């Protein structure tokens, strides 16, 4: 039960970062880079935790908290920018041009 909850937390945060990255990468904003950076930090930490055996557990939870905050902040930024631009004012993606 504990392992399933632990993995669910990790996967939910990584999935949220991936979704935000996919939404923001077409706009060319640096916010998408922040989401991918946190995603890759989590991947790197989880790989290193295999060898370090969670010796630095407090940093893991700090990284999880920062990643979760990033999801919420970038999600709000994405909603604000999409509401500011009307349907006619949206920038065309490179595929549409």
PDB file of C-alpha atoms in Angstrom:
ATOM      1  CA  UNK A   1       0.000   0.000   0.000  1.00  0.00           C
ATOM      2  CA  UNK A   2       2.812   2.403   0.881  1.00  0.00           C
ATOM      3  CA  UNK A   3       4.834   1.682  -2.239  1.00  0.00           C
ATOM      4  CA  UNK A   4       1.776   2.160  -4.437  1.00  0.00           C
ATOM      5  CA  UNK A   5       1.056   5.545  -2.834  1.00  0.00           C
ATOM      6  CA  UNK A   6       4.697   6.610  -3.158  1.00  0.00           C
ATOM      7  CA  UNK A   7       4.797   5.682  -6.841  1.00  0.00           C
ATOM      8  CA  UNK A   8       1.424   7.327  -7.469  1.00  0.00           C
ATOM      9  CA  UNK A   9       2.711  10.632  -6.061  1.00  0.00           C
ATOM     10  CA  UNK A  10       5.821  10.499  -8.224  1.00  0.00           C
ATOM     11  CA  UNK A  11       3.941   9.532 -11.381  1.00  0.00           C
ATOM     12  CA  UNK A  12       1.229  12.155 -10.855  1.00  0.00           C
ATOM     13  CA  UNK A  13       3.786  14.945 -10.541  1.00  0.00           C
ATOM     14  CA  UNK A  14       5.824  13.709 -13.503  1.00  0.00           C
ATOM     15  CA  UNK A  15       2.671  13.408 -15.608  1.00  0.00           C
ATOM     16  CA  UNK A  16       1.637  16.942 -14.662  1.00  0.00           C
ATOM     17  CA  UNK A  17       5.040  18.328 -15.636  1.00  0.00           C
ATOM     18  CA  UNK A  18       4.906  16.454 -18.949  1.00  0.00           C
ATOM     19  CA  UNK A  19       1.429  17.832 -19.750  1.00  0.00           C
ATOM     20  CA  UNK A  20       2.450  21.415 -18.961  1.00  0.00           C
ATOM     21  CA  UNK A  21       5.582  21.021 -21.078  1.00  0.00           C
ATOM     22  CA  UNK A  22       3.559  19.742 -24.044  1.00  0.00           C
ATOM     23  CA  UNK A  23       1.099  22.645 -23.771  1.00  0.00           C
ATOM     24  CA  UNK A  24       3.710  25.386 -23.470  1.00  0.00           C
ATOM     25  CA  UNK A  25       6.410  24.167 -25.863  1.00  0.00           C
ATOM     26  CA  UNK A  26       4.490  25.288 -28.955  1.00  0.00           C
ATOM     27  CA  UNK A  27       4.332  28.860 -27.671  1.00  0.00           C
ATOM     28  CA  UNK A  28       8.108  29.081 -27.520  1.00  0.00           C
ATOM     29  CA  UNK A  29       8.106  30.355 -23.948  1.00  0.00           C
ATOM     30  CA  UNK A  30      10.816  29.626 -21.438  1.00  0.00           C
ATOM     31  CA  UNK A  31       8.170  28.266 -19.100  1.00  0.00           C
ATOM     32  CA  UNK A  32       8.174  25.006 -21.021  1.00  0.00           C
ATOM     33  CA  UNK A  33      11.910  24.732 -20.335  1.00  0.00           C
ATOM     34  CA  UNK A  34      11.255  25.083 -16.598  1.00  0.00           C
ATOM     35  CA  UNK A  35       8.722  22.246 -16.672  1.00  0.00           C
ATOM     36  CA  UNK A  36      11.111  19.983 -18.594  1.00  0.00           C
ATOM     37  CA  UNK A  37      13.979  20.889 -16.264  1.00  0.00           C
ATOM     38  CA  UNK A  38      12.003  19.777 -13.218  1.00  0.00           C
ATOM     39  CA  UNK A  39      10.905  16.614 -15.034  1.00  0.00           C
ATOM     40  CA  UNK A  40      14.510  15.739 -15.862  1.00  0.00           C
ATOM     41  CA  UNK A  41      15.620  16.595 -12.316  1.00  0.00           C
ATOM     42  CA  UNK A  42      13.121  14.085 -10.979  1.00  0.00           C
ATOM     43  CA  UNK A  43      14.281  11.435 -13.438  1.00  0.00           C
ATOM     44  CA  UNK A  44      17.939  12.047 -12.545  1.00  0.00           C
ATOM     45  CA  UNK A  45      17.205  11.987  -8.811  1.00  0.00           C
ATOM     46  CA  UNK A  46      15.238   8.752  -9.064  1.00  0.00           C
ATOM     47  CA  UNK A  47      18.044   7.102 -11.008  1.00  0.00           C
ATOM     48  CA  UNK A  48      20.653   8.287  -8.509  1.00  0.00           C
ATOM     49  CA  UNK A  49      18.433   7.135  -5.628  1.00  0.00           C
ATOM     50  CA  UNK A  50      18.952   3.568  -6.803  1.00  0.00           C
ATOM     51  CA  UNK A  51      22.594   3.893  -5.785  1.00  0.00           C
ATOM     52  CA  UNK A  52      22.296   6.413  -2.930  1.00  0.00           C
ATOM     53  CA  UNK A  53      19.388   4.521  -1.310  1.00  0.00           C
ATOM     54  CA  UNK A  54      17.489   7.722  -0.571  1.00  0.00           C
ATOM     55  CA  UNK A  55      20.334   9.081   1.572  1.00  0.00           C
ATOM     56  CA  UNK A  56      19.218  12.590   0.678  1.00  0.00           C
ATOM     57  CA  UNK A  57      15.531  12.102   1.323  1.00  0.00           C
ATOM     58  CA  UNK A  58      14.821  15.682   2.409  1.00  0.00           C
ATOM     59  CA  UNK A  59      16.032  16.976  -0.963  1.00  0.00           C
ATOM     60  CA  UNK A  60      13.761  14.529  -2.720  1.00  0.00           C
ATOM     61  CA  UNK A  61      10.705  15.932  -0.955  1.00  0.00           C
ATOM     62  CA  UNK A  62      11.901  19.486  -1.604  1.00  0.00           C
ATOM     63  CA  UNK A  63      12.202  18.654  -5.308  1.00  0.00           C
ATOM     64  CA  UNK A  64       8.724  17.100  -5.270  1.00  0.00           C
ATOM     65  CA  UNK A  65       7.260  20.215  -3.615  1.00  0.00           C
ATOM     66  CA  UNK A  66       8.959  22.551  -6.100  1.00  0.00           C
ATOM     67  CA  UNK A  67       7.790  20.395  -9.001  1.00  0.00           C
ATOM     68  CA  UNK A  68       4.223  20.441  -7.728  1.00  0.00           C
ATOM     69  CA  UNK A  69       4.341  24.217  -7.305  1.00  0.00           C
ATOM     70  CA  UNK A  70       5.717  24.521 -10.838  1.00  0.00           C
ATOM     71  CA  UNK A  71       2.757  22.578 -12.202  1.00  0.00           C
ATOM     72  CA  UNK A  72       0.277  24.886 -10.472  1.00  0.00           C
ATOM     73  CA  UNK A  73       2.084  28.115 -11.380  1.00  0.00           C
ATOM     74  CA  UNK A  74       2.659  27.223 -15.033  1.00  0.00           C
ATOM     75  CA  UNK A  75      -0.896  25.923 -15.337  1.00  0.00           C
ATOM     76  CA  UNK A  76      -2.171  29.275 -14.131  1.00  0.00           C
ATOM     77  CA  UNK A  77       0.186  31.156 -16.463  1.00  0.00           C
ATOM     78  CA  UNK A  78      -0.981  29.028 -19.397  1.00  0.00           C
ATOM     79  CA  UNK A  79      -4.637  29.777 -18.600  1.00  0.00           C
ATOM     80  CA  UNK A  80      -3.945  33.499 -18.260  1.00  0.00           C
ATOM     81  CA  UNK A  81      -2.137  33.760 -21.574  1.00  0.00           C
ATOM     82  CA  UNK A  82      -4.776  31.758 -23.413  1.00  0.00           C
ATOM     83  CA  UNK A  83      -7.571  33.907 -21.997  1.00  0.00           C
ATOM     84  CA  UNK A  84      -5.760  37.147 -22.914  1.00  0.00           C
ATOM     85  CA  UNK A  85      -5.495  36.087 -26.540  1.00  0.00           C
ATOM     86  CA  UNK A  86      -8.759  35.844 -28.351  1.00  0.00           C
ATOM     87  CA  UNK A  87      -9.452  33.121 -30.895  1.00  0.00           C
ATOM     88  CA  UNK A  88      -8.402  35.413 -33.755  1.00  0.00           C
ATOM     89  CA  UNK A  89      -5.330  36.781 -31.947  1.00  0.00           C
ATOM     90  CA  UNK A  90      -3.646  33.476 -31.241  1.00  0.00           C
ATOM     91  CA  UNK A  91      -0.220  33.054 -32.735  1.00  0.00           C
ATOM     92  CA  UNK A  92       0.020  30.503 -35.476  1.00  0.00           C
ATOM     93  CA  UNK A  93       2.257  27.580 -34.756  1.00  0.00           C
ATOM     94  CA  UNK A  94       5.054  26.862 -37.245  1.00  0.00           C
ATOM     95  CA  UNK A  95       3.039  23.906 -38.610  1.00  0.00           C
ATOM     96  CA  UNK A  96       0.079  26.159 -39.484  1.00  0.00           C
ATOM     97  CA  UNK A  97       2.138  28.662 -41.477  1.00  0.00           C
TER      98      UNK A  97
END
